[in-house]
GROMACS .gro file of C-alpha atoms in nm:
model
  489
    1UNK     CA    1  -3.588   4.059   8.094
    2UNK     CA    2  -3.341   3.808   8.239
    3UNK     CA    3  -3.100   3.886   7.954
    4UNK     CA    4  -3.118   4.259   8.024
    5UNK     CA    5  -3.061   4.196   8.393
    6UNK     CA    6  -2.761   3.968   8.337
    7UNK     CA    7  -2.583   4.178   8.075
    8UNK     CA    8  -2.610   4.493   8.284
    9UNK     CA    9  -2.525   4.305   8.604
   10UNK     CA   10  -2.203   4.174   8.448
   11UNK     CA   11  -2.111   4.525   8.332
   12UNK     CA   12  -2.190   4.671   8.675
   13UNK     CA   13  -1.995   4.405   8.864
   14UNK     CA   14  -1.690   4.436   8.637
   15UNK     CA   15  -1.684   4.813   8.690
   16UNK     CA   16  -1.711   4.776   9.065
   17UNK     CA   17  -1.449   4.500   9.077
   18UNK     CA   18  -1.209   4.733   8.899
   19UNK     CA   19  -1.267   5.027   9.133
   20UNK     CA   20  -1.417   4.945   9.473
   21UNK     CA   21  -1.172   4.680   9.602
   22UNK     CA   22  -0.887   4.929   9.560
   23UNK     CA   23  -1.094   5.196   9.732
   24UNK     CA   24  -1.187   4.976  10.027
   25UNK     CA   25  -0.860   4.788  10.078
   26UNK     CA   26  -0.617   5.039   9.929
   27UNK     CA   27  -0.750   5.380  10.034
   28UNK     CA   28  -1.005   5.331  10.314
   29UNK     CA   29  -0.795   5.071  10.494
   30UNK     CA   30  -0.481   5.283  10.463
   31UNK     CA   31  -0.660   5.581  10.615
   32UNK     CA   32  -0.769   5.366  10.910
   33UNK     CA   33  -0.412   5.248  10.964
   34UNK     CA   34  -0.254   5.593  10.923
   35UNK     CA   35  -0.484   5.781  11.163
   36UNK     CA   36  -0.530   5.491  11.410
   37UNK     CA   37  -0.836   5.322  11.561
   38UNK     CA   38  -0.927   5.608  11.797
   39UNK     CA   39  -0.925   5.889  11.538
   40UNK     CA   40  -1.096   5.675  11.277
   41UNK     CA   41  -1.347   5.562  11.537
   42UNK     CA   42  -1.419   5.930  11.610
   43UNK     CA   43  -1.486   5.992  11.238
   44UNK     CA   44  -1.683   5.667  11.198
   45UNK     CA   45  -1.913   5.758  11.486
   46UNK     CA   46  -1.991   6.099  11.334
   47UNK     CA   47  -2.042   5.939  10.993
   48UNK     CA   48  -2.300   5.698  11.129
   49UNK     CA   49  -2.462   5.972  11.336
   50UNK     CA   50  -2.507   6.177  11.018
   51UNK     CA   51  -2.652   5.868  10.848
   52UNK     CA   52  -2.925   5.837  11.109
   53UNK     CA   53  -3.080   6.168  11.004
   54UNK     CA   54  -2.999   6.121  10.637
   55UNK     CA   55  -3.365   6.045  10.572
   56UNK     CA   56  -3.446   6.413  10.632
   57UNK     CA   57  -3.249   6.494  10.316
   58UNK     CA   58  -3.474   6.274  10.110
   59UNK     CA   59  -3.788   6.164  10.299
   60UNK     CA   60  -3.816   5.858  10.075
   61UNK     CA   61  -3.824   6.063   9.755
   62UNK     CA   62  -3.542   5.872   9.585
   63UNK     CA   63  -3.697   5.528   9.641
   64UNK     CA   64  -4.040   5.654   9.540
   65UNK     CA   65  -3.892   5.826   9.234
   66UNK     CA   66  -3.703   5.516   9.117
   67UNK     CA   67  -4.018   5.305   9.119
   68UNK     CA   68  -4.235   5.586   8.979
   69UNK     CA   69  -4.007   5.677   8.686
   70UNK     CA   70  -3.958   5.310   8.596
   71UNK     CA   71  -4.336   5.272   8.562
   72UNK     CA   72  -4.409   5.621   8.419
   73UNK     CA   73  -4.100   5.759   8.244
   74UNK     CA   74  -4.285   6.063   8.109
   75UNK     CA   75  -4.315   6.201   8.464
   76UNK     CA   76  -3.943   6.287   8.473
   77UNK     CA   77  -3.991   6.612   8.280
   78UNK     CA   78  -4.290   6.704   8.494
   79UNK     CA   79  -4.143   6.626   8.836
   80UNK     CA   80  -3.767   6.694   8.820
   81UNK     CA   81  -3.754   7.070   8.884
   82UNK     CA   82  -4.007   7.052   9.168
   83UNK     CA   83  -3.840   6.759   9.342
   84UNK     CA   84  -3.497   6.922   9.312
   85UNK     CA   85  -3.632   7.236   9.482
   86UNK     CA   86  -3.788   7.024   9.754
   87UNK     CA   87  -3.460   6.843   9.821
   88UNK     CA   88  -3.279   7.174   9.866
   89UNK     CA   89  -3.540   7.278  10.124
   90UNK     CA   90  -3.505   6.944  10.303
   91UNK     CA   91  -3.130   6.995  10.332
   92UNK     CA   92  -3.196   7.295  10.559
   93UNK     CA   93  -3.420   7.080  10.780
   94UNK     CA   94  -3.151   6.810  10.791
   95UNK     CA   95  -2.879   7.044  10.915
   96UNK     CA   96  -3.101   7.207  11.178
   97UNK     CA   97  -3.215   6.872  11.322
   98UNK     CA   98  -2.873   6.705  11.303
   99UNK     CA   99  -2.689   6.986  11.480
  100UNK     CA  100  -2.962   7.035  11.740
  101UNK     CA  101  -2.957   6.670  11.845
  102UNK     CA  102  -2.576   6.654  11.827
  103UNK     CA  103  -2.558   6.948  12.067
  104UNK     CA  104  -2.816   6.794  12.301
  105UNK     CA  105  -2.626   6.464  12.334
  106UNK     CA  106  -2.299   6.642  12.411
  107UNK     CA  107  -2.112   6.700  12.086
  108UNK     CA  108  -1.899   7.014  12.101
  109UNK     CA  109  -1.612   7.197  11.929
  110UNK     CA  110  -1.412   6.973  11.697
  111UNK     CA  111  -1.690   6.715  11.691
  112UNK     CA  112  -1.939   6.969  11.554
  113UNK     CA  113  -1.688   7.106  11.303
  114UNK     CA  114  -1.622   6.762  11.156
  115UNK     CA  115  -1.993   6.679  11.170
  116UNK     CA  116  -2.061   6.986  10.953
  117UNK     CA  117  -1.830   6.852  10.683
  118UNK     CA  118  -1.964   6.499  10.707
  119UNK     CA  119  -2.322   6.631  10.700
  120UNK     CA  120  -2.252   6.835  10.386
  121UNK     CA  121  -2.116   6.519  10.224
  122UNK     CA  122  -2.442   6.345  10.313
  123UNK     CA  123  -2.628   6.621  10.129
  124UNK     CA  124  -2.411   6.569   9.821
  125UNK     CA  125  -2.462   6.191   9.838
  126UNK     CA  126  -2.837   6.247   9.858
  127UNK     CA  127  -2.824   6.456   9.540
  128UNK     CA  128  -2.618   6.189   9.365
  129UNK     CA  129  -2.865   5.916   9.466
  130UNK     CA  130  -3.158   6.122   9.340
  131UNK     CA  131  -2.987   6.179   9.004
  132UNK     CA  132  -2.906   5.808   8.983
  133UNK     CA  133  -3.267   5.715   9.065
  134UNK     CA  134  -3.378   5.909   8.758
  135UNK     CA  135  -3.111   5.747   8.541
  136UNK     CA  136  -3.198   5.400   8.673
  137UNK     CA  137  -3.572   5.466   8.642
  138UNK     CA  138  -3.519   5.537   8.271
  139UNK     CA  139  -3.342   5.197   8.256
  140UNK     CA  140  -3.015   5.362   8.148
  141UNK     CA  141  -2.828   5.092   8.336
  142UNK     CA  142  -2.486   5.141   8.177
  143UNK     CA  143  -2.488   5.512   8.253
  144UNK     CA  144  -2.607   5.438   8.607
  145UNK     CA  145  -2.329   5.180   8.645
  146UNK     CA  146  -2.066   5.436   8.547
  147UNK     CA  147  -2.216   5.685   8.792
  148UNK     CA  148  -2.196   5.424   9.070
  149UNK     CA  149  -1.815   5.424   9.059
  150UNK     CA  150  -1.740   5.777   8.936
  151UNK     CA  151  -1.710   5.930   9.284
  152UNK     CA  152  -1.479   5.649   9.395
  153UNK     CA  153  -1.253   5.701   9.092
  154UNK     CA  154  -1.221   6.069   9.181
  155UNK     CA  155  -1.155   5.993   9.549
  156UNK     CA  156  -0.891   5.733   9.461
  157UNK     CA  157  -0.709   5.996   9.258
  158UNK     CA  158  -0.729   6.263   9.528
  159UNK     CA  159  -0.644   6.030   9.817
  160UNK     CA  160  -0.351   5.871   9.632
  161UNK     CA  161  -0.195   6.217   9.606
  162UNK     CA  162  -0.264   6.297   9.973
  163UNK     CA  163  -0.142   5.961  10.106
  164UNK     CA  164   0.156   5.888   9.883
  165UNK     CA  165   0.229   6.210   9.691
  166UNK     CA  166   0.442   6.377   9.963
  167UNK     CA  167   0.241   6.697   9.920
  168UNK     CA  168   0.265   6.793  10.289
  169UNK     CA  169   0.515   6.757  10.570
  170UNK     CA  170   0.230   6.724  10.821
  171UNK     CA  171   0.095   6.384  10.931
  172UNK     CA  172  -0.221   6.278  10.747
  173UNK     CA  173  -0.536   6.403  10.919
  174UNK     CA  174  -0.883   6.247  10.909
  175UNK     CA  175  -1.018   6.586  10.796
  176UNK     CA  176  -0.825   6.548  10.469
  177UNK     CA  177  -1.018   6.229  10.402
  178UNK     CA  178  -1.344   6.418  10.448
  179UNK     CA  179  -1.230   6.705  10.222
  180UNK     CA  180  -1.146   6.455   9.946
  181UNK     CA  181  -1.495   6.310   9.972
  182UNK     CA  182  -1.648   6.657   9.946
  183UNK     CA  183  -1.462   6.731   9.622
  184UNK     CA  184  -1.546   6.393   9.465
  185UNK     CA  185  -1.913   6.393   9.569
  186UNK     CA  186  -1.958   6.752   9.453
  187UNK     CA  187  -1.826   6.687   9.103
  188UNK     CA  188  -2.021   6.359   9.073
  189UNK     CA  189  -2.345   6.534   9.172
  190UNK     CA  190  -2.277   6.797   8.905
  191UNK     CA  191  -2.222   6.533   8.634
  192UNK     CA  192  -2.540   6.348   8.736
  193UNK     CA  193  -2.732   6.674   8.726
  194UNK     CA  194  -2.613   6.746   8.370
  195UNK     CA  195  -2.717   6.397   8.252
  196UNK     CA  196  -3.068   6.428   8.396
  197UNK     CA  197  -3.107   6.786   8.270
  198UNK     CA  198  -3.036   6.667   7.915
  199UNK     CA  199  -3.312   6.407   7.949
  200UNK     CA  200  -3.567   6.618   8.136
  201UNK     CA  201  -3.540   6.952   7.958
  202UNK     CA  202  -3.489   7.125   8.296
  203UNK     CA  203  -3.494   7.505   8.277
  204UNK     CA  204  -3.519   7.637   8.634
  205UNK     CA  205  -3.623   7.545   8.986
  206UNK     CA  206  -3.997   7.560   9.044
  207UNK     CA  207  -4.178   7.667   9.360
  208UNK     CA  208  -4.503   7.473   9.403
  209UNK     CA  209  -4.608   7.401   9.765
  210UNK     CA  210  -4.903   7.189   9.647
  211UNK     CA  211  -4.666   6.970   9.445
  212UNK     CA  212  -4.425   6.946   9.740
  213UNK     CA  213  -4.703   6.821   9.968
  214UNK     CA  214  -4.819   6.570   9.707
  215UNK     CA  215  -4.468   6.425   9.667
  216UNK     CA  216  -4.409   6.416  10.043
  217UNK     CA  217  -4.739   6.239  10.098
  218UNK     CA  218  -4.656   5.974   9.839
  219UNK     CA  219  -4.299   5.931   9.958
  220UNK     CA  220  -4.377   5.935  10.333
  221UNK     CA  221  -4.397   5.554  10.368
  222UNK     CA  222  -4.062   5.524  10.189
  223UNK     CA  223  -3.921   5.785  10.428
  224UNK     CA  224  -4.030   5.597  10.738
  225UNK     CA  225  -3.896   5.272  10.595
  226UNK     CA  226  -3.554   5.419  10.516
  227UNK     CA  227  -3.535   5.584  10.860
  228UNK     CA  228  -3.604   5.257  11.040
  229UNK     CA  229  -3.360   5.063  10.822
  230UNK     CA  230  -3.092   5.326  10.876
  231UNK     CA  231  -3.143   5.310  11.251
  232UNK     CA  232  -3.092   4.936  11.282
  233UNK     CA  233  -2.805   4.936  11.029
  234UNK     CA  234  -2.612   5.236  11.165
  235UNK     CA  235  -2.703   5.287  11.530
  236UNK     CA  236  -2.454   5.029  11.660
  237UNK     CA  237  -2.142   5.244  11.635
  238UNK     CA  238  -2.320   5.545  11.786
  239UNK     CA  239  -2.437   5.334  12.082
  240UNK     CA  240  -2.086   5.191  12.122
  241UNK     CA  241  -1.939   5.540  12.149
  242UNK     CA  242  -2.212   5.668  12.383
  243UNK     CA  243  -2.251   5.365  12.614
  244UNK     CA  244  -1.880   5.307  12.682
  245UNK     CA  245  -1.642   5.537  12.877
  246UNK     CA  246  -1.463   5.823  12.699
  247UNK     CA  247  -1.171   5.704  12.487
  248UNK     CA  248  -1.267   5.338  12.521
  249UNK     CA  249  -1.585   5.400  12.321
  250UNK     CA  250  -1.402   5.552  12.024
  251UNK     CA  251  -1.142   5.273  12.030
  252UNK     CA  252  -1.417   5.007  12.029
  253UNK     CA  253  -1.587   5.185  11.740
  254UNK     CA  254  -1.254   5.172  11.552
  255UNK     CA  255  -1.231   4.797  11.618
  256UNK     CA  256  -1.590   4.752  11.504
  257UNK     CA  257  -1.518   4.961  11.193
  258UNK     CA  258  -1.235   4.725  11.094
  259UNK     CA  259  -1.479   4.435  11.066
  260UNK     CA  260  -1.773   4.642  10.946
  261UNK     CA  261  -1.575   4.761  10.643
  262UNK     CA  262  -1.533   4.398  10.531
  263UNK     CA  263  -1.904   4.325  10.569
  264UNK     CA  264  -1.993   4.654  10.403
  265UNK     CA  265  -1.772   4.562  10.107
  266UNK     CA  266  -1.954   4.229  10.079
  267UNK     CA  267  -2.290   4.408  10.096
  268UNK     CA  268  -2.198   4.616   9.793
  269UNK     CA  269  -2.256   4.312   9.571
  270UNK     CA  270  -2.613   4.277   9.696
  271UNK     CA  271  -2.667   4.651   9.658
  272UNK     CA  272  -2.562   4.630   9.293
  273UNK     CA  273  -2.827   4.364   9.238
  274UNK     CA  274  -3.091   4.579   9.407
  275UNK     CA  275  -3.010   4.877   9.183
  276UNK     CA  276  -3.094   4.669   8.876
  277UNK     CA  277  -3.381   4.472   9.028
  278UNK     CA  278  -3.592   4.765   9.151
  279UNK     CA  279  -3.694   4.906   8.809
  280UNK     CA  280  -3.712   4.556   8.657
  281UNK     CA  281  -3.942   4.421   8.931
  282UNK     CA  282  -4.156   4.736   8.911
  283UNK     CA  283  -4.196   4.695   8.535
  284UNK     CA  284  -4.269   4.321   8.557
  285UNK     CA  285  -4.528   4.361   8.835
  286UNK     CA  286  -4.703   4.639   8.644
  287UNK     CA  287  -4.716   4.419   8.331
  288UNK     CA  288  -4.813   4.110   8.538
  289UNK     CA  289  -4.517   3.904   8.418
  290UNK     CA  290  -4.405   3.583   8.592
  291UNK     CA  291  -4.152   3.667   8.864
  292UNK     CA  292  -4.019   3.336   8.993
  293UNK     CA  293  -3.718   3.299   8.758
  294UNK     CA  294  -3.628   3.666   8.790
  295UNK     CA  295  -3.619   3.618   9.170
  296UNK     CA  296  -3.447   3.281   9.173
  297UNK     CA  297  -3.145   3.386   8.968
  298UNK     CA  298  -3.022   3.679   9.183
  299UNK     CA  299  -3.113   3.500   9.505
  300UNK     CA  300  -2.906   3.195   9.407
  301UNK     CA  301  -2.608   3.397   9.288
  302UNK     CA  302  -2.606   3.613   9.601
  303UNK     CA  303  -2.652   3.327   9.847
  304UNK     CA  304  -2.373   3.127   9.686
  305UNK     CA  305  -2.129   3.419   9.686
  306UNK     CA  306  -2.204   3.553  10.034
  307UNK     CA  307  -2.212   3.212  10.205
  308UNK     CA  308  -1.871   3.120  10.064
  309UNK     CA  309  -1.741   3.462  10.168
  310UNK     CA  310  -1.888   3.436  10.518
  311UNK     CA  311  -1.746   3.090  10.590
  312UNK     CA  312  -1.406   3.180  10.445
  313UNK     CA  313  -1.388   3.502  10.648
  314UNK     CA  314  -1.498   3.319  10.962
  315UNK     CA  315  -1.228   3.053  10.924
  316UNK     CA  316  -0.949   3.302  10.853
  317UNK     CA  317  -1.070   3.610  11.039
  318UNK     CA  318  -0.743   3.664  11.227
  319UNK     CA  319  -0.529   3.627  10.917
  320UNK     CA  320  -0.748   3.871  10.722
  321UNK     CA  321  -0.739   4.133  10.997
  322UNK     CA  322  -0.363   4.090  11.036
  323UNK     CA  323  -0.323   4.139  10.661
  324UNK     CA  324  -0.535   4.454  10.652
  325UNK     CA  325  -0.474   4.638  10.979
  326UNK     CA  326  -0.198   4.728  11.222
  327UNK     CA  327  -0.366   4.735  11.564
  328UNK     CA  328  -0.630   4.551  11.772
  329UNK     CA  329  -0.602   4.247  11.544
  330UNK     CA  330  -0.747   3.982  11.776
  331UNK     CA  331  -1.042   4.197  11.883
  332UNK     CA  332  -1.120   4.292  11.522
  333UNK     CA  333  -1.099   3.928  11.414
  334UNK     CA  334  -1.347   3.821  11.681
  335UNK     CA  335  -1.593   4.088  11.563
  336UNK     CA  336  -1.545   3.991  11.197
  337UNK     CA  337  -1.606   3.621  11.265
  338UNK     CA  338  -1.959   3.712  11.379
  339UNK     CA  339  -2.041   4.022  11.175
  340UNK     CA  340  -1.956   3.873  10.835
  341UNK     CA  341  -2.253   3.633  10.854
  342UNK     CA  342  -2.477   3.938  10.835
  343UNK     CA  343  -2.379   3.969  10.467
  344UNK     CA  344  -2.582   3.655  10.389
  345UNK     CA  345  -2.892   3.801  10.553
  346UNK     CA  346  -2.841   4.137  10.382
  347UNK     CA  347  -2.812   3.973  10.040
  348UNK     CA  348  -3.137   3.778  10.070
  349UNK     CA  349  -3.316   4.076  10.224
  350UNK     CA  350  -3.209   4.299   9.936
  351UNK     CA  351  -3.372   4.069   9.681
  352UNK     CA  352  -3.701   4.018   9.864
  353UNK     CA  353  -3.711   4.368  10.010
  354UNK     CA  354  -3.674   4.512   9.661
  355UNK     CA  355  -3.953   4.282   9.542
  356UNK     CA  356  -4.190   4.391   9.819
  357UNK     CA  357  -4.103   4.757   9.757
  358UNK     CA  358  -4.176   4.721   9.386
  359UNK     CA  359  -4.509   4.562   9.479
  360UNK     CA  360  -4.597   4.858   9.700
  361UNK     CA  361  -4.604   4.658  10.026
  362UNK     CA  362  -4.456   4.943  10.229
  363UNK     CA  363  -4.662   4.884  10.544
  364UNK     CA  364  -4.520   4.534  10.564
  365UNK     CA  365  -4.166   4.658  10.508
  366UNK     CA  366  -4.211   4.924  10.777
  367UNK     CA  367  -4.329   4.655  11.017
  368UNK     CA  368  -4.024   4.440  10.937
  369UNK     CA  369  -3.788   4.734  10.984
  370UNK     CA  370  -3.957   4.833  11.312
  371UNK     CA  371  -3.914   4.485  11.455
  372UNK     CA  372  -3.552   4.468  11.337
  373UNK     CA  373  -3.482   4.806  11.495
  374UNK     CA  374  -3.630   4.684  11.824
  375UNK     CA  375  -3.406   4.376  11.814
  376UNK     CA  376  -3.099   4.588  11.735
  377UNK     CA  377  -3.163   4.851  12.004
  378UNK     CA  378  -3.249   4.596  12.273
  379UNK     CA  379  -2.952   4.368  12.212
  380UNK     CA  380  -2.707   4.656  12.171
  381UNK     CA  381  -2.818   4.810  12.501
  382UNK     CA  382  -2.793   4.470  12.670
  383UNK     CA  383  -2.463   4.348  12.524
  384UNK     CA  384  -2.245   4.657  12.467
  385UNK     CA  385  -2.174   4.728  12.839
  386UNK     CA  386  -2.048   4.370  12.881
  387UNK     CA  387  -1.897   4.274  12.543
  388UNK     CA  388  -1.832   4.612  12.371
  389UNK     CA  389  -1.777   4.576  11.994
  390UNK     CA  390  -1.835   4.200  12.003
  391UNK     CA  391  -2.176   4.253  12.162
  392UNK     CA  392  -2.266   4.508  11.896
  393UNK     CA  393  -2.174   4.256  11.625
  394UNK     CA  394  -2.405   3.997  11.781
  395UNK     CA  395  -2.687   4.252  11.797
  396UNK     CA  396  -2.636   4.359  11.435
  397UNK     CA  397  -2.637   4.005  11.295
  398UNK     CA  398  -2.943   3.911  11.504
  399UNK     CA  399  -3.135   4.209  11.365
  400UNK     CA  400  -3.029   4.131  11.007
  401UNK     CA  401  -3.138   3.767  11.024
  402UNK     CA  402  -3.468   3.866  11.185
  403UNK     CA  403  -3.523   4.099  10.891
  404UNK     CA  404  -3.430   3.832  10.636
  405UNK     CA  405  -3.672   3.573  10.777
  406UNK     CA  406  -3.960   3.821  10.779
  407UNK     CA  407  -3.885   3.931  10.421
  408UNK     CA  408  -3.904   3.569  10.305
  409UNK     CA  409  -4.228   3.503  10.491
  410UNK     CA  410  -4.409   3.808  10.357
  411UNK     CA  411  -4.280   3.771  10.000
  412UNK     CA  412  -4.430   3.423   9.997
  413UNK     CA  413  -4.756   3.552  10.144
  414UNK     CA  414  -4.800   3.864   9.929
  415UNK     CA  415  -4.675   3.741   9.592
  416UNK     CA  416  -4.711   3.366   9.636
  417UNK     CA  417  -4.338   3.325   9.583
  418UNK     CA  418  -4.229   2.970   9.652
  419UNK     CA  419  -3.967   2.734   9.516
  420UNK     CA  420  -3.972   2.362   9.454
  421UNK     CA  421  -3.850   2.138   9.739
  422UNK     CA  422  -3.553   2.031   9.524
  423UNK     CA  423  -3.426   2.389   9.524
  424UNK     CA  424  -3.428   2.410   9.904
  425UNK     CA  425  -3.256   2.070   9.919
  426UNK     CA  426  -2.979   2.197   9.688
  427UNK     CA  427  -2.926   2.502   9.909
  428UNK     CA  428  -2.900   2.287  10.224
  429UNK     CA  429  -2.665   2.041  10.052
  430UNK     CA  430  -2.448   2.328   9.933
  431UNK     CA  431  -2.431   2.486  10.280
  432UNK     CA  432  -2.332   2.161  10.451
  433UNK     CA  433  -2.078   2.084  10.179
  434UNK     CA  434  -1.914   2.425  10.213
  435UNK     CA  435  -1.884   2.378  10.589
  436UNK     CA  436  -1.722   2.038  10.532
  437UNK     CA  437  -1.483   2.180  10.274
  438UNK     CA  438  -1.390   2.462  10.512
  439UNK     CA  439  -1.294   2.214  10.784
  440UNK     CA  440  -1.092   1.992  10.550
  441UNK     CA  441  -0.904   2.277  10.383
  442UNK     CA  442  -0.827   2.440  10.719
  443UNK     CA  443  -0.636   2.124  10.812
  444UNK     CA  444  -0.434   2.103  10.489
  445UNK     CA  445  -0.124   2.258  10.643
  446UNK     CA  446  -0.049   2.502  10.363
  447UNK     CA  447  -0.018   2.877  10.409
  448UNK     CA  448  -0.354   3.022  10.504
  449UNK     CA  449  -0.413   3.203  10.175
  450UNK     CA  450  -0.351   2.881   9.982
  451UNK     CA  451  -0.598   2.697  10.206
  452UNK     CA  452  -0.849   2.977  10.147
  453UNK     CA  453  -0.798   2.958   9.771
  454UNK     CA  454  -0.858   2.582   9.769
  455UNK     CA  455  -1.168   2.631   9.984
  456UNK     CA  456  -1.317   2.888   9.744
  457UNK     CA  457  -1.235   2.677   9.438
  458UNK     CA  458  -1.391   2.358   9.578
  459UNK     CA  459  -1.696   2.549   9.703
  460UNK     CA  460  -1.755   2.689   9.355
  461UNK     CA  461  -1.721   2.339   9.207
  462UNK     CA  462  -1.996   2.222   9.443
  463UNK     CA  463  -2.214   2.519   9.343
  464UNK     CA  464  -2.175   2.429   8.974
  465UNK     CA  465  -2.235   2.060   9.044
  466UNK     CA  466  -2.560   2.140   9.229
  467UNK     CA  467  -2.657   2.382   8.948
  468UNK     CA  468  -2.678   2.677   9.181
  469UNK     CA  469  -2.439   2.835   8.935
  470UNK     CA  470  -2.553   2.717   8.593
  471UNK     CA  471  -2.321   2.825   8.311
  472UNK     CA  472  -2.543   2.674   8.042
  473UNK     CA  473  -2.848   2.867   8.164
  474UNK     CA  474  -2.653   3.192   8.190
  475UNK     CA  475  -2.509   3.146   7.840
  476UNK     CA  476  -2.854   3.069   7.702
  477UNK     CA  477  -3.002   3.383   7.853
  478UNK     CA  478  -2.714   3.602   7.733
  479UNK     CA  479  -2.729   3.462   7.380
  480UNK     CA  480  -3.107   3.487   7.338
  481UNK     CA  481  -3.222   3.735   7.076
  482UNK     CA  482  -3.512   3.849   7.284
  483UNK     CA  483  -3.645   4.202   7.239
  484UNK     CA  484  -3.480   4.447   7.478
  485UNK     CA  485  -3.700   4.636   7.719
  486UNK     CA  486  -3.530   4.961   7.624
  487UNK     CA  487  -3.222   5.058   7.428
  488UNK     CA  488  -2.962   5.250   7.630
  489UNK     CA  489  -2.963   5.609   7.516
   0.00000   0.00000   0.00000
């Protein structure tokens, strides 16, 4: 099982390293610079507002389906047509609720027009995620990996033409960015649909209210969990825009978005792990296999990578923001120096949250998410009026670390997951060593990017020395001739 995880993880990471850095730092960053902090902040607020009600498009069906198909693959043919019909019905509910609340809190005119486009994109993303959950549940990891970057490849092509192709004499508009997403998401959803149809033998949509109620009942805990997690992950920018005066709120959201994009890029690594771990954990728990090594490997890899990233970004936050953006550099750097530490908490939470989900401990996860949401709401309301984007960053990181600690506690309690004291000692030694290396390299006197390169190199040497990154173990796992769980297609 470790071999299957590693081989597919390497393939998935390589694909994403080829595509997503260019998307984030080439396309997304350029759009932010071209339209400015205020216009991008306007879009970013609506994007996160649409995310808050995203759960209505799915009601936990995708998470339930991923776990369910991984454990009972034969159910794909039985469930696909009914669930697809249900998701189309839920899209109507999503649009009614989203626009009603948007109108009640004061969105009008251009705000509602752009929200309609962004909301439709959320619907397309929901369809893509449902198709991918079926593909992942069948353990078709390579196909799922290709699907994970397909929309970005399409958007890179479209946006490259719009940004640098001289196709229009008009200045670039944020709406063009949204239109490009619509085209890319729409085609990706269609491709995913074709793949699943070929596996499921889908003929037509089916209308079965009894089946709809059964699926909704089973997926309801997943729905509540996703809603709560979305609230404490995405509410910060909405609160920034609403709690601060007109104009200033959108500018602060733009500043926050500068730093958030860096953390979000870092979080993609942990998300890639979770995609692979969910069906694997589900299968292992069902078959009562030992979990400790399967948990230790991704946890160690993620902690090592995100901690090095967090410390490096903290030390050189101003230089990174100056390299990437054109305005509000100092403010964005201050936000990044705090927000980036959230990537460490997210990484660990992804591993143990996926484990608890696979084990069916949804009540516990809902409790964790509820507490984290309370922390996020309370601190945002308290800090935003005084510290604006910086206060929101503090609130976000506080909520994320609260979530991480609770995930660790309950994973130990529910599944008796614990590591030897030597492992904890190695993690502490590594953390202190990286902090020391960061201080020493900062004082070297070279150009900042050279100092950063030396810092990363020495930190990785320490990780190998402490066997947090163990090449021999990885090679052994990859070279084992163990029986594969399933052969891709």
